[in-house]
Amino acid sequence: MSDGLKKDYDVIVVGSGAAGGMAAWALTKAGVSVLMLESGRDYDPISETPMFNPAGAAPLHGAATPDKEQGYFDATVGGGNMVPGEPFTKAEGTDFKWWRARMLGGRTNHWGRMSPRFGPYDFKGATRDGLGVDWPISYDDIAPWYDKVESLIGVFGEAEGIENSPDSPPGILHRPPPPRAFETWVGKVMKGKHNLDLIPAHMAILTREHNGRPSCFYASDCLRGCSIGANFQSTTVLIPPAMATNKLDIRTDAHVFEVVMGAKGRATGVRYIDRKTGDRHEVRARAVMLGASTAESARILLQSKSTSFPQGLANGSGHVGRNLIDTPSVGVAAQVPQLEGLPTFDDYGVSLFHTYVPWWGYDQQRAGQLNFSRGYHIDMWGGRRQPEMEDISEIAKLTTATGPSLHAEMKRLYGSIVYIMGRGEMIPNADSYCELDSETTDQWGLPVAKFHWKWGDEEKASCTHQRQTIGNVFRSMRANIMTDMERPIEQAMGAGGRQVHEAGAARMSASEDTGVLNADSRAWEVDNLYVIDGAAFASMPDKNPTLTILALSWRAADHLTKALGRGDL
Amino acid sequence: MTNFSISRREAMKWTGVAALLAGAGTAVSSCQRAYVTGEESVGYGKDPPLIEPVRQPWPRLLNDEQRSKMLALIDAILPATAELPAASEIGVMEFFEEWLSAPYDDFVADRKLILPFLDRAGTPAVIAGSIESYRKDDAFERLRVLTASAYYTAPESEEAIGFGGNYPRDSFNGPPQEVLDHFDREYAKLA
């Protein structure tokens, strides 16, 4: 090797986000040597996060552009739905968005930090209602790793005793912050008028000092990242301690495109492209863990063709790229009169969600009263946030005033817009998958991902109920609903991938013909290849995926560590 | 009192840059062509500096006449009051210089909407008195919304709009009692 890399590593980890960062941490802590390859650039939240810059300090006062698609100060580097030189395609009739970051730490730098555990029902959905497939593991199989992940990264929340929403053992979760003003008001109406419980969310944000990281100081938008390490990012929580073991080498600007196979039916390493020079390199290891994110990991497998694997590596079942799922979601925006004209007070909190409503409808579903089989949770946004172009312009549109009365109206209406959203579960369907495009290539000549997408009836029924329920809440408080409630539900749901929870494209299964991975996150057909990101998911319930990605990745790393220790590989 | 104090020499320099980008022609007509197409400018890219952002990252496309009309409009929409500065005093004109010369499609659409409106709006002297006559004009409404958005995302206005401030705190304690009492009273009205 000419570029400072060791000749042989125990494990190559592809990706530096939740999956890759967690695997690298767990492996190196166990004494395993790891080479982590990250497609994007090196990134340092400590020096790069704009913690206190107001929107007005940025060009266009921070308004979203095709360059910074979530606003100027959002942490995403080098990506978004449009990654220069790395397009994707969509089949005719498909609407799909594919959010990618190109930075060390990946999407953990800008994500929403929502960290619920999946529940027992979520791993055995097919057994319960015949839809989709069961995971080859149960909640009890993964629970020890949920405990470990929460204890490591720090999550706030409470034990609530809610059906299919598991509680953590005592002492692990941090104390949640109280609700902000808009959450207090909406929660009051939700409970009093609709018997919906708005409770503390589980969030990967510290509210006490933890493992040398300080508590959140109730300022600065988490979506910008965090220079004090008070929320979870791979770059602040996993990578530094992994580096401190001296067992981890990281190569950034290293875009992996192929897993290399050897004569014995095992992976021998990967090939990657140096983003800066375009040169191609091969590196070797005893095992490979793919954590490039769902569709990128599937793409690597599909590109890694050989005579043994003509359909792509580990794809004897044909399921690589298949079973692609995302969170079905609709949102409703409303102007809430009871939030007008409030005095100035501190309402910053942790910037992201303090609360949510976990799914409450299991009894109704058991009684056959609902026309959809899985749950959804409700969360909300809005209130008295630090002014940004999008929110403030919505306020300006609520009035027609000019002159001194426009000043007065802006102050009166500020903080009174609330967005409430449902987040449901998608059943995998035959029309939703990704494959390699046969014509279009990226800047390196690699075939791009082509997406096929269709929301199924289950998802549309769930979203219809979401919108109705949220509308009822707003109507009962005489709010002025701003969203078009008559818009056809599929249009309101928007593109697949919009929620950035894409999963399932190399799923775990109980048998070789129904998925790609076994219960250890290991490829059925290649015993030293693991897939550790959302591609591994057999289902995507009404719970945000990152905590489960972390838990499965750590569990897979532990499995691999044992296999290496036994000399299996 | 505006603090938009660009020197005549600097104004000429920007006009010249726009002319270069648009091709040959007089300064005024080149500016008009440049604002219509906006093809020549490039965006700030996918990895711009966040800690010290660079303002006005592309050439300005407004000419002096357009700038004078914009100043009159934004200060009519959000004038100074006893407590608050006028829009032109807190960077709203600079915001529009960026917005109306930005190269991205949505911003080019705003440019195509608003700059012809400036042609129809009359002279700067009559603008303040003509606001009511503009109300049916979609371009004026867009300009009004952008002016209010720019004003109330300016750093100077965070306190004015009622934002509690972005600074480190030891704790977060939820809304004050007066706000909770207000919610109790409002909830009782829903019965």
PDB file of N, CA and C in Angstrom, chain A residues 41 49 51 53 56-61 65-67 69 72-73 78-79 82 178 181 185 188 192 217-220 338 344-346 384 386-387 393 396 399-403 407 411 414 478, chain B residues 44-51 53-55 77-79 84 98-99 104 135 144 149-153 158 160-164 166-167 169 171-176 182-184 187 189-190:
ATOM      1  N   ARG A  41     -16.094  14.004   2.649  1.00  0.00           N
ATOM      2  CA  ARG A  41     -14.881  14.612   3.191  1.00  0.00           C
ATOM      3  C   ARG A  41     -14.817  14.465   4.705  1.00  0.00           C
ATOM      4  N   THR A  49     -19.386  23.735  13.334  1.00  0.00           N
ATOM      5  CA  THR A  49     -20.819  23.958  13.568  1.00  0.00           C
ATOM      6  C   THR A  49     -21.102  25.432  13.857  1.00  0.00           C
ATOM      7  N   MET A  51     -22.976  27.465  15.704  1.00  0.00           N
ATOM      8  CA  MET A  51     -23.886  27.291  16.838  1.00  0.00           C
ATOM      9  C   MET A  51     -24.792  28.501  17.053  1.00  0.00           C
ATOM     10  N   ASN A  53     -24.860  31.538  14.922  1.00  0.00           N
ATOM     11  CA  ASN A  53     -25.093  32.451  13.804  1.00  0.00           C
ATOM     12  C   ASN A  53     -26.592  32.573  13.544  1.00  0.00           C
ATOM     13  N   GLY A  56     -29.929  35.605   9.535  1.00  0.00           N
ATOM     14  CA  GLY A  56     -29.595  36.798   8.773  1.00  0.00           C
ATOM     15  C   GLY A  56     -28.114  36.983   8.507  1.00  0.00           C
ATOM     16  N   ALA A  57     -27.282  36.114   9.056  1.00  0.00           N
ATOM     17  CA  ALA A  57     -25.852  36.203   8.773  1.00  0.00           C
ATOM     18  C   ALA A  57     -25.489  35.485   7.482  1.00  0.00           C
ATOM     19  N   ALA A  58     -26.426  34.727   6.927  1.00  0.00           N
ATOM     20  CA  ALA A  58     -26.134  33.896   5.755  1.00  0.00           C
ATOM     21  C   ALA A  58     -26.636  34.565   4.492  1.00  0.00           C
ATOM     22  N   PRO A  59     -26.077  34.187   3.336  1.00  0.00           N
ATOM     23  CA  PRO A  59     -26.670  34.654   2.083  1.00  0.00           C
ATOM     24  C   PRO A  59     -28.152  34.283   2.029  1.00  0.00           C
ATOM     25  N   LEU A  60     -28.967  35.178   1.504  1.00  0.00           N
ATOM     26  CA  LEU A  60     -30.408  34.939   1.366  1.00  0.00           C
ATOM     27  C   LEU A  60     -31.068  34.702   2.728  1.00  0.00           C
ATOM     28  N   HIS A  61     -30.421  35.183   3.777  1.00  0.00           N
ATOM     29  CA  HIS A  61     -30.894  34.958   5.157  1.00  0.00           C
ATOM     30  C   HIS A  61     -31.172  33.474   5.400  1.00  0.00           C
ATOM     31  N   THR A  65     -31.780  26.503  -0.775  1.00  0.00           N
ATOM     32  CA  THR A  65     -31.448  26.599  -2.199  1.00  0.00           C
ATOM     33  C   THR A  65     -31.117  25.189  -2.677  1.00  0.00           C
ATOM     34  N   PRO A  66     -30.968  24.974  -3.970  1.00  0.00           N
ATOM     35  CA  PRO A  66     -30.535  23.657  -4.437  1.00  0.00           C
ATOM     36  C   PRO A  66     -29.146  23.268  -3.918  1.00  0.00           C
ATOM     37  N   ASP A  67     -28.364  24.234  -3.459  1.00  0.00           N
ATOM     38  CA  ASP A  67     -27.061  23.897  -2.873  1.00  0.00           C
ATOM     39  C   ASP A  67     -27.197  23.462  -1.416  1.00  0.00           C
ATOM     40  N   GLU A  69     -30.097  22.403   0.674  1.00  0.00           N
ATOM     41  CA  GLU A  69     -31.514  22.124   0.455  1.00  0.00           C
ATOM     42  C   GLU A  69     -32.345  22.207   1.722  1.00  0.00           C
ATOM     43  N   TYR A  72     -29.196  27.172   4.719  1.00  0.00           N
ATOM     44  CA  TYR A  72     -27.754  27.406   4.634  1.00  0.00           C
ATOM     45  C   TYR A  72     -26.987  26.765   5.770  1.00  0.00           C
ATOM     46  N   PHE A  73     -27.525  26.898   6.990  1.00  0.00           N
ATOM     47  CA  PHE A  73     -26.750  26.456   8.143  1.00  0.00           C
ATOM     48  C   PHE A  73     -26.949  24.976   8.497  1.00  0.00           C
ATOM     49  N   GLY A  78     -21.974  18.624   1.051  1.00  0.00           N
ATOM     50  CA  GLY A  78     -21.729  17.927  -0.203  1.00  0.00           C
ATOM     51  C   GLY A  78     -22.893  17.152  -0.756  1.00  0.00           C
ATOM     52  N   GLY A  79     -24.074  17.331  -0.193  1.00  0.00           N
ATOM     53  CA  GLY A  79     -25.151  16.465  -0.660  1.00  0.00           C
ATOM     54  C   GLY A  79     -26.519  17.063  -0.490  1.00  0.00           C
ATOM     55  N   MET A  82     -29.581  16.219  -4.210  1.00  0.00           N
ATOM     56  CA  MET A  82     -28.706  16.345  -5.378  1.00  0.00           C
ATOM     57  C   MET A  82     -27.265  16.261  -4.895  1.00  0.00           C
ATOM     58  N   PRO A 178     -39.105  19.741  29.919  1.00  0.00           N
ATOM     59  CA  PRO A 178     -40.559  19.965  29.860  1.00  0.00           C
ATOM     60  C   PRO A 178     -40.960  20.409  28.462  1.00  0.00           C
ATOM     61  N   ALA A 181     -43.943  25.883  24.826  1.00  0.00           N
ATOM     62  CA  ALA A 181     -45.278  26.481  24.906  1.00  0.00           C
ATOM     63  C   ALA A 181     -46.253  25.826  23.930  1.00  0.00           C
ATOM     64  N   TRP A 185     -49.701  23.653  24.899  1.00  0.00           N
ATOM     65  CA  TRP A 185     -51.081  23.963  24.471  1.00  0.00           C
ATOM     66  C   TRP A 185     -51.658  22.799  23.658  1.00  0.00           C
ATOM     67  N   LYS A 188     -52.411  19.784  25.737  1.00  0.00           N
ATOM     68  CA  LYS A 188     -53.596  19.987  26.585  1.00  0.00           C
ATOM     69  C   LYS A 188     -54.871  19.652  25.800  1.00  0.00           C
ATOM     70  N   GLY A 192     -57.311  16.506  26.508  1.00  0.00           N
ATOM     71  CA  GLY A 192     -58.640  16.850  27.001  1.00  0.00           C
ATOM     72  C   GLY A 192     -59.755  16.584  26.005  1.00  0.00           C
ATOM     73  N   PHE A 217     -27.204  22.779  26.207  1.00  0.00           N
ATOM     74  CA  PHE A 217     -27.416  24.057  26.895  1.00  0.00           C
ATOM     75  C   PHE A 217     -28.584  24.847  26.321  1.00  0.00           C
ATOM     76  N   TYR A 218     -29.532  24.117  25.720  1.00  0.00           N
ATOM     77  CA  TYR A 218     -30.844  24.688  25.397  1.00  0.00           C
ATOM     78  C   TYR A 218     -30.726  25.918  24.511  1.00  0.00           C
ATOM     79  N   ALA A 219     -29.869  25.768  23.510  1.00  0.00           N
ATOM     80  CA  ALA A 219     -29.690  26.791  22.484  1.00  0.00           C
ATOM     81  C   ALA A 219     -29.144  26.072  21.261  1.00  0.00           C
ATOM     82  N   SER A 220     -29.112  26.758  20.132  1.00  0.00           N
ATOM     83  CA  SER A 220     -28.456  26.238  18.937  1.00  0.00           C
ATOM     84  C   SER A 220     -29.181  25.039  18.336  1.00  0.00           C
ATOM     85  N   GLN A 338     -54.484  30.648  19.984  1.00  0.00           N
ATOM     86  CA  GLN A 338     -54.096  30.692  21.391  1.00  0.00           C
ATOM     87  C   GLN A 338     -52.591  30.896  21.577  1.00  0.00           C
ATOM     88  N   THR A 344     -42.484  37.707  25.337  1.00  0.00           N
ATOM     89  CA  THR A 344     -41.192  37.079  25.052  1.00  0.00           C
ATOM     90  C   THR A 344     -40.749  36.272  26.263  1.00  0.00           C
ATOM     91  N   PHE A 345     -40.339  35.030  26.024  1.00  0.00           N
ATOM     92  CA  PHE A 345     -39.804  34.194  27.106  1.00  0.00           C
ATOM     93  C   PHE A 345     -38.918  33.140  26.458  1.00  0.00           C
ATOM     94  N   ASP A 346     -38.136  32.456  27.253  1.00  0.00           N
ATOM     95  CA  ASP A 346     -37.264  31.413  26.714  1.00  0.00           C
ATOM     96  C   ASP A 346     -38.103  30.208  26.338  1.00  0.00           C
ATOM     97  N   ARG A 384     -42.133  29.123  18.859  1.00  0.00           N
ATOM     98  CA  ARG A 384     -41.290  30.320  18.924  1.00  0.00           C
ATOM     99  C   ARG A 384     -39.823  29.998  18.650  1.00  0.00           C
ATOM    100  N   GLN A 386     -36.056  30.067  16.652  1.00  0.00           N
ATOM    101  CA  GLN A 386     -35.175  31.117  16.132  1.00  0.00           C
ATOM    102  C   GLN A 386     -35.622  31.432  14.706  1.00  0.00           C
ATOM    103  N   PRO A 387     -35.846  32.727  14.399  1.00  0.00           N
ATOM    104  CA  PRO A 387     -36.398  33.077  13.080  1.00  0.00           C
ATOM    105  C   PRO A 387     -35.570  32.540  11.925  1.00  0.00           C
ATOM    106  N   SER A 393     -41.632  33.643   6.712  1.00  0.00           N
ATOM    107  CA  SER A 393     -42.427  33.995   5.533  1.00  0.00           C
ATOM    108  C   SER A 393     -43.839  33.430   5.634  1.00  0.00           C
ATOM    109  N   ALA A 396     -45.620  35.990   7.567  1.00  0.00           N
ATOM    110  CA  ALA A 396     -45.905  37.183   6.759  1.00  0.00           C
ATOM    111  C   ALA A 396     -47.106  36.971   5.853  1.00  0.00           C
ATOM    112  N   THR A 399     -50.943  37.787   6.990  1.00  0.00           N
ATOM    113  CA  THR A 399     -51.467  39.142   7.074  1.00  0.00           C
ATOM    114  C   THR A 399     -51.281  39.824   5.729  1.00  0.00           C
ATOM    115  N   THR A 400     -52.032  40.897   5.493  1.00  0.00           N
ATOM    116  CA  THR A 400     -51.807  41.696   4.282  1.00  0.00           C
ATOM    117  C   THR A 400     -51.276  43.080   4.644  1.00  0.00           C
ATOM    118  N   ALA A 401     -50.928  43.258   5.906  1.00  0.00           N
ATOM    119  CA  ALA A 401     -50.565  44.588   6.406  1.00  0.00           C
ATOM    120  C   ALA A 401     -49.297  45.116   5.753  1.00  0.00           C
ATOM    121  N   THR A 402     -49.193  46.428   5.732  1.00  0.00           N
ATOM    122  CA  THR A 402     -47.955  47.123   5.401  1.00  0.00           C
ATOM    123  C   THR A 402     -47.802  48.241   6.421  1.00  0.00           C
ATOM    124  N   GLY A 403     -46.612  48.793   6.477  1.00  0.00           N
ATOM    125  CA  GLY A 403     -46.391  49.923   7.373  1.00  0.00           C
ATOM    126  C   GLY A 403     -46.281  49.492   8.831  1.00  0.00           C
ATOM    127  N   HIS A 407     -45.401  45.607  11.210  1.00  0.00           N
ATOM    128  CA  HIS A 407     -44.529  45.311  12.362  1.00  0.00           C
ATOM    129  C   HIS A 407     -45.347  44.660  13.477  1.00  0.00           C
ATOM    130  N   LYS A 411     -45.192  40.591  15.024  1.00  0.00           N
ATOM    131  CA  LYS A 411     -44.923  40.270  16.427  1.00  0.00           C
ATOM    132  C   LYS A 411     -46.101  39.496  17.031  1.00  0.00           C
ATOM    133  N   TYR A 414     -46.104  35.829  15.422  1.00  0.00           N
ATOM    134  CA  TYR A 414     -44.900  35.016  15.617  1.00  0.00           C
ATOM    135  C   TYR A 414     -45.159  33.923  16.651  1.00  0.00           C
ATOM    136  N   ARG A 478     -60.030  25.471  17.196  1.00  0.00           N
ATOM    137  CA  ARG A 478     -60.418  26.577  16.298  1.00  0.00           C
ATOM    138  C   ARG A 478     -59.201  27.180  15.607  1.00  0.00           C
TER     139      ARG A 478
ATOM    140  N   TYR B  44     -23.496  29.185  -4.432  1.00  0.00           N
ATOM    141  CA  TYR B  44     -22.404  29.129  -3.455  1.00  0.00           C
ATOM    142  C   TYR B  44     -21.883  27.711  -3.229  1.00  0.00           C
ATOM    143  N   GLY B  45     -22.478  26.720  -3.910  1.00  0.00           N
ATOM    144  CA  GLY B  45     -21.944  25.363  -3.835  1.00  0.00           C
ATOM    145  C   GLY B  45     -22.474  24.583  -2.646  1.00  0.00           C
ATOM    146  N   LYS B  46     -22.125  23.325  -2.603  1.00  0.00           N
ATOM    147  CA  LYS B  46     -22.679  22.390  -1.619  1.00  0.00           C
ATOM    148  C   LYS B  46     -21.884  22.382  -0.314  1.00  0.00           C
ATOM    149  N   ASP B  47     -20.846  23.187  -0.228  1.00  0.00           N
ATOM    150  CA  ASP B  47     -20.006  23.167   0.973  1.00  0.00           C
ATOM    151  C   ASP B  47     -19.523  24.586   1.279  1.00  0.00           C
ATOM    152  N   PRO B  48     -20.474  25.543   1.409  1.00  0.00           N
ATOM    153  CA  PRO B  48     -20.057  26.929   1.634  1.00  0.00           C
ATOM    154  C   PRO B  48     -19.602  27.120   3.076  1.00  0.00           C
ATOM    155  N   PRO B  49     -18.911  28.198   3.369  1.00  0.00           N
ATOM    156  CA  PRO B  49     -18.432  28.424   4.741  1.00  0.00           C
ATOM    157  C   PRO B  49     -19.594  28.756   5.666  1.00  0.00           C
ATOM    158  N   LEU B  50     -19.708  28.021   6.770  1.00  0.00           N
ATOM    159  CA  LEU B  50     -20.824  28.232   7.681  1.00  0.00           C
ATOM    160  C   LEU B  50     -20.449  29.163   8.834  1.00  0.00           C
ATOM    161  N   ILE B  51     -19.213  29.085   9.289  1.00  0.00           N
ATOM    162  CA  ILE B  51     -18.821  29.897  10.440  1.00  0.00           C
ATOM    163  C   ILE B  51     -18.724  31.370  10.032  1.00  0.00           C
ATOM    164  N   PRO B  53     -19.945  33.088   6.823  1.00  0.00           N
ATOM    165  CA  PRO B  53     -20.525  33.059   5.480  1.00  0.00           C
ATOM    166  C   PRO B  53     -20.085  34.264   4.658  1.00  0.00           C
ATOM    167  N   VAL B  54     -20.016  34.053   3.367  1.00  0.00           N
ATOM    168  CA  VAL B  54     -19.691  35.135   2.442  1.00  0.00           C
ATOM    169  C   VAL B  54     -20.991  35.674   1.865  1.00  0.00           C
ATOM    170  N   ARG B  55     -21.288  36.939   2.154  1.00  0.00           N
ATOM    171  CA  ARG B  55     -22.503  37.541   1.622  1.00  0.00           C
ATOM    172  C   ARG B  55     -22.285  37.975   0.181  1.00  0.00           C
ATOM    173  N   ILE B  77     -43.004  49.490   3.091  1.00  0.00           N
ATOM    174  CA  ILE B  77     -43.583  48.260   3.633  1.00  0.00           C
ATOM    175  C   ILE B  77     -43.256  48.120   5.124  1.00  0.00           C
ATOM    176  N   LEU B  78     -42.019  48.377   5.481  1.00  0.00           N
ATOM    177  CA  LEU B  78     -41.615  48.307   6.892  1.00  0.00           C
ATOM    178  C   LEU B  78     -40.812  49.559   7.242  1.00  0.00           C
ATOM    179  N   PRO B  79     -41.524  50.605   7.616  1.00  0.00           N
ATOM    180  CA  PRO B  79     -40.861  51.874   7.936  1.00  0.00           C
ATOM    181  C   PRO B  79     -40.292  51.863   9.351  1.00  0.00           C
ATOM    182  N   LEU B  84     -38.520  50.861  16.259  1.00  0.00           N
ATOM    183  CA  LEU B  84     -37.903  49.954  15.292  1.00  0.00           C
ATOM    184  C   LEU B  84     -37.259  50.700  14.133  1.00  0.00           C
ATOM    185  N   GLU B  98     -28.920  40.236  -2.936  1.00  0.00           N
ATOM    186  CA  GLU B  98     -28.594  38.806  -3.062  1.00  0.00           C
ATOM    187  C   GLU B  98     -29.736  38.041  -3.719  1.00  0.00           C
ATOM    188  N   TRP B  99     -30.959  38.262  -3.207  1.00  0.00           N
ATOM    189  CA  TRP B  99     -32.108  37.450  -3.634  1.00  0.00           C
ATOM    190  C   TRP B  99     -32.401  37.664  -5.109  1.00  0.00           C
ATOM    191  N   TYR B 104     -30.385  30.536  -8.719  1.00  0.00           N
ATOM    192  CA  TYR B 104     -31.220  29.330  -8.653  1.00  0.00           C
ATOM    193  C   TYR B 104     -32.609  29.620  -9.236  1.00  0.00           C
ATOM    194  N   ARG B 135     -51.800  46.816  -4.342  1.00  0.00           N
ATOM    195  CA  ARG B 135     -52.190  45.631  -3.571  1.00  0.00           C
ATOM    196  C   ARG B 135     -52.640  44.457  -4.412  1.00  0.00           C
ATOM    197  N   ARG B 144     -43.746  42.160  -0.650  1.00  0.00           N
ATOM    198  CA  ARG B 144     -44.132  42.440   0.737  1.00  0.00           C
ATOM    199  C   ARG B 144     -43.729  41.287   1.645  1.00  0.00           C
ATOM    200  N   SER B 149     -40.082  38.960   5.644  1.00  0.00           N
ATOM    201  CA  SER B 149     -39.254  37.798   5.993  1.00  0.00           C
ATOM    202  C   SER B 149     -37.811  38.217   6.212  1.00  0.00           C
ATOM    203  N   ALA B 150     -37.316  39.053   5.330  1.00  0.00           N
ATOM    204  CA  ALA B 150     -35.930  39.499   5.465  1.00  0.00           C
ATOM    205  C   ALA B 150     -35.758  40.337   6.732  1.00  0.00           C
ATOM    206  N   TYR B 151     -36.704  41.235   6.966  1.00  0.00           N
ATOM    207  CA  TYR B 151     -36.623  42.101   8.150  1.00  0.00           C
ATOM    208  C   TYR B 151     -36.576  41.256   9.406  1.00  0.00           C
ATOM    209  N   TYR B 152     -37.504  40.315   9.507  1.00  0.00           N
ATOM    210  CA  TYR B 152     -37.640  39.595  10.770  1.00  0.00           C
ATOM    211  C   TYR B 152     -36.788  38.343  10.859  1.00  0.00           C
ATOM    212  N   THR B 153     -35.873  38.153   9.881  1.00  0.00           N
ATOM    213  CA  THR B 153     -34.774  37.206  10.069  1.00  0.00           C
ATOM    214  C   THR B 153     -33.441  37.925  10.196  1.00  0.00           C
ATOM    215  N   GLU B 158     -34.463  39.889  16.035  1.00  0.00           N
ATOM    216  CA  GLU B 158     -34.888  38.694  16.771  1.00  0.00           C
ATOM    217  C   GLU B 158     -35.639  39.080  18.034  1.00  0.00           C
ATOM    218  N   ALA B 160     -37.105  41.936  18.557  1.00  0.00           N
ATOM    219  CA  ALA B 160     -38.309  42.701  18.211  1.00  0.00           C
ATOM    220  C   ALA B 160     -39.488  41.794  17.926  1.00  0.00           C
ATOM    221  N   ILE B 161     -39.228  40.623  17.330  1.00  0.00           N
ATOM    222  CA  ILE B 161     -40.358  39.756  16.990  1.00  0.00           C
ATOM    223  C   ILE B 161     -40.803  38.927  18.191  1.00  0.00           C
ATOM    224  N   GLY B 162     -39.978  38.865  19.228  1.00  0.00           N
ATOM    225  CA  GLY B 162     -40.384  38.138  20.423  1.00  0.00           C
ATOM    226  C   GLY B 162     -39.636  36.832  20.642  1.00  0.00           C
ATOM    227  N   PHE B 163     -38.589  36.597  19.867  1.00  0.00           N
ATOM    228  CA  PHE B 163     -37.778  35.400  20.066  1.00  0.00           C
ATOM    229  C   PHE B 163     -36.973  35.533  21.356  1.00  0.00           C
ATOM    230  N   GLY B 164     -36.915  34.436  22.109  1.00  0.00           N
ATOM    231  CA  GLY B 164     -36.291  34.475  23.429  1.00  0.00           C
ATOM    232  C   GLY B 164     -34.778  34.449  23.423  1.00  0.00           C
ATOM    233  N   ASN B 166     -30.928  33.017  21.339  1.00  0.00           N
ATOM    234  CA  ASN B 166     -30.132  31.806  21.142  1.00  0.00           C
ATOM    235  C   ASN B 166     -28.820  31.978  21.890  1.00  0.00           C
ATOM    236  N   TYR B 167     -28.781  31.565  23.114  1.00  0.00           N
ATOM    237  CA  TYR B 167     -27.573  31.675  23.936  1.00  0.00           C
ATOM    238  C   TYR B 167     -27.600  30.523  24.949  1.00  0.00           C
ATOM    239  N   ARG B 169     -27.769  28.158  28.131  1.00  0.00           N
ATOM    240  CA  ARG B 169     -28.502  28.251  29.385  1.00  0.00           C
ATOM    241  C   ARG B 169     -28.230  27.016  30.225  1.00  0.00           C
ATOM    242  N   SER B 171     -30.529  25.517  32.056  1.00  0.00           N
ATOM    243  CA  SER B 171     -31.692  24.638  32.115  1.00  0.00           C
ATOM    244  C   SER B 171     -32.777  25.179  31.202  1.00  0.00           C
ATOM    245  N   PHE B 172     -33.754  24.337  30.948  1.00  0.00           N
ATOM    246  CA  PHE B 172     -34.963  24.769  30.264  1.00  0.00           C
ATOM    247  C   PHE B 172     -36.128  24.405  31.164  1.00  0.00           C
ATOM    248  N   ASN B 173     -36.957  25.373  31.484  1.00  0.00           N
ATOM    249  CA  ASN B 173     -37.970  25.151  32.511  1.00  0.00           C
ATOM    250  C   ASN B 173     -39.399  25.209  32.000  1.00  0.00           C
ATOM    251  N   GLY B 174     -39.578  25.282  30.689  1.00  0.00           N
ATOM    252  CA  GLY B 174     -40.928  25.355  30.167  1.00  0.00           C
ATOM    253  C   GLY B 174     -41.468  26.774  30.238  1.00  0.00           C
ATOM    254  N   PRO B 175     -42.683  26.971  29.723  1.00  0.00           N
ATOM    255  CA  PRO B 175     -43.224  28.330  29.658  1.00  0.00           C
ATOM    256  C   PRO B 175     -43.483  28.910  31.058  1.00  0.00           C
ATOM    257  N   PRO B 176     -43.436  30.256  31.187  1.00  0.00           N
ATOM    258  CA  PRO B 176     -43.695  30.881  32.482  1.00  0.00           C
ATOM    259  C   PRO B 176     -45.161  30.744  32.885  1.00  0.00           C
ATOM    260  N   HIS B 182     -52.693  31.578  30.770  1.00  0.00           N
ATOM    261  CA  HIS B 182     -53.358  31.951  29.508  1.00  0.00           C
ATOM    262  C   HIS B 182     -53.914  30.701  28.826  1.00  0.00           C
ATOM    263  N   PHE B 183     -53.128  29.619  28.788  1.00  0.00           N
ATOM    264  CA  PHE B 183     -53.607  28.392  28.150  1.00  0.00           C
ATOM    265  C   PHE B 183     -54.813  27.828  28.913  1.00  0.00           C
ATOM    266  N   ASP B 184     -54.793  27.896  30.234  1.00  0.00           N
ATOM    267  CA  ASP B 184     -55.947  27.413  31.018  1.00  0.00           C
ATOM    268  C   ASP B 184     -57.204  28.194  30.658  1.00  0.00           C
ATOM    269  N   TYR B 187     -58.309  27.268  27.151  1.00  0.00           N
ATOM    270  CA  TYR B 187     -58.882  25.916  27.097  1.00  0.00           C
ATOM    271  C   TYR B 187     -60.319  25.932  27.612  1.00  0.00           C
ATOM    272  N   LYS B 189     -62.409  28.205  27.320  1.00  0.00           N
ATOM    273  CA  LYS B 189     -63.296  28.783  26.296  1.00  0.00           C
ATOM    274  C   LYS B 189     -63.697  27.762  25.243  1.00  0.00           C
ATOM    275  N   LEU B 190     -62.954  26.666  25.148  1.00  0.00           N
ATOM    276  CA  LEU B 190     -63.264  25.674  24.122  1.00  0.00           C
ATOM    277  C   LEU B 190     -64.409  24.761  24.539  1.00  0.00           C
TER     278      LEU B 190
END
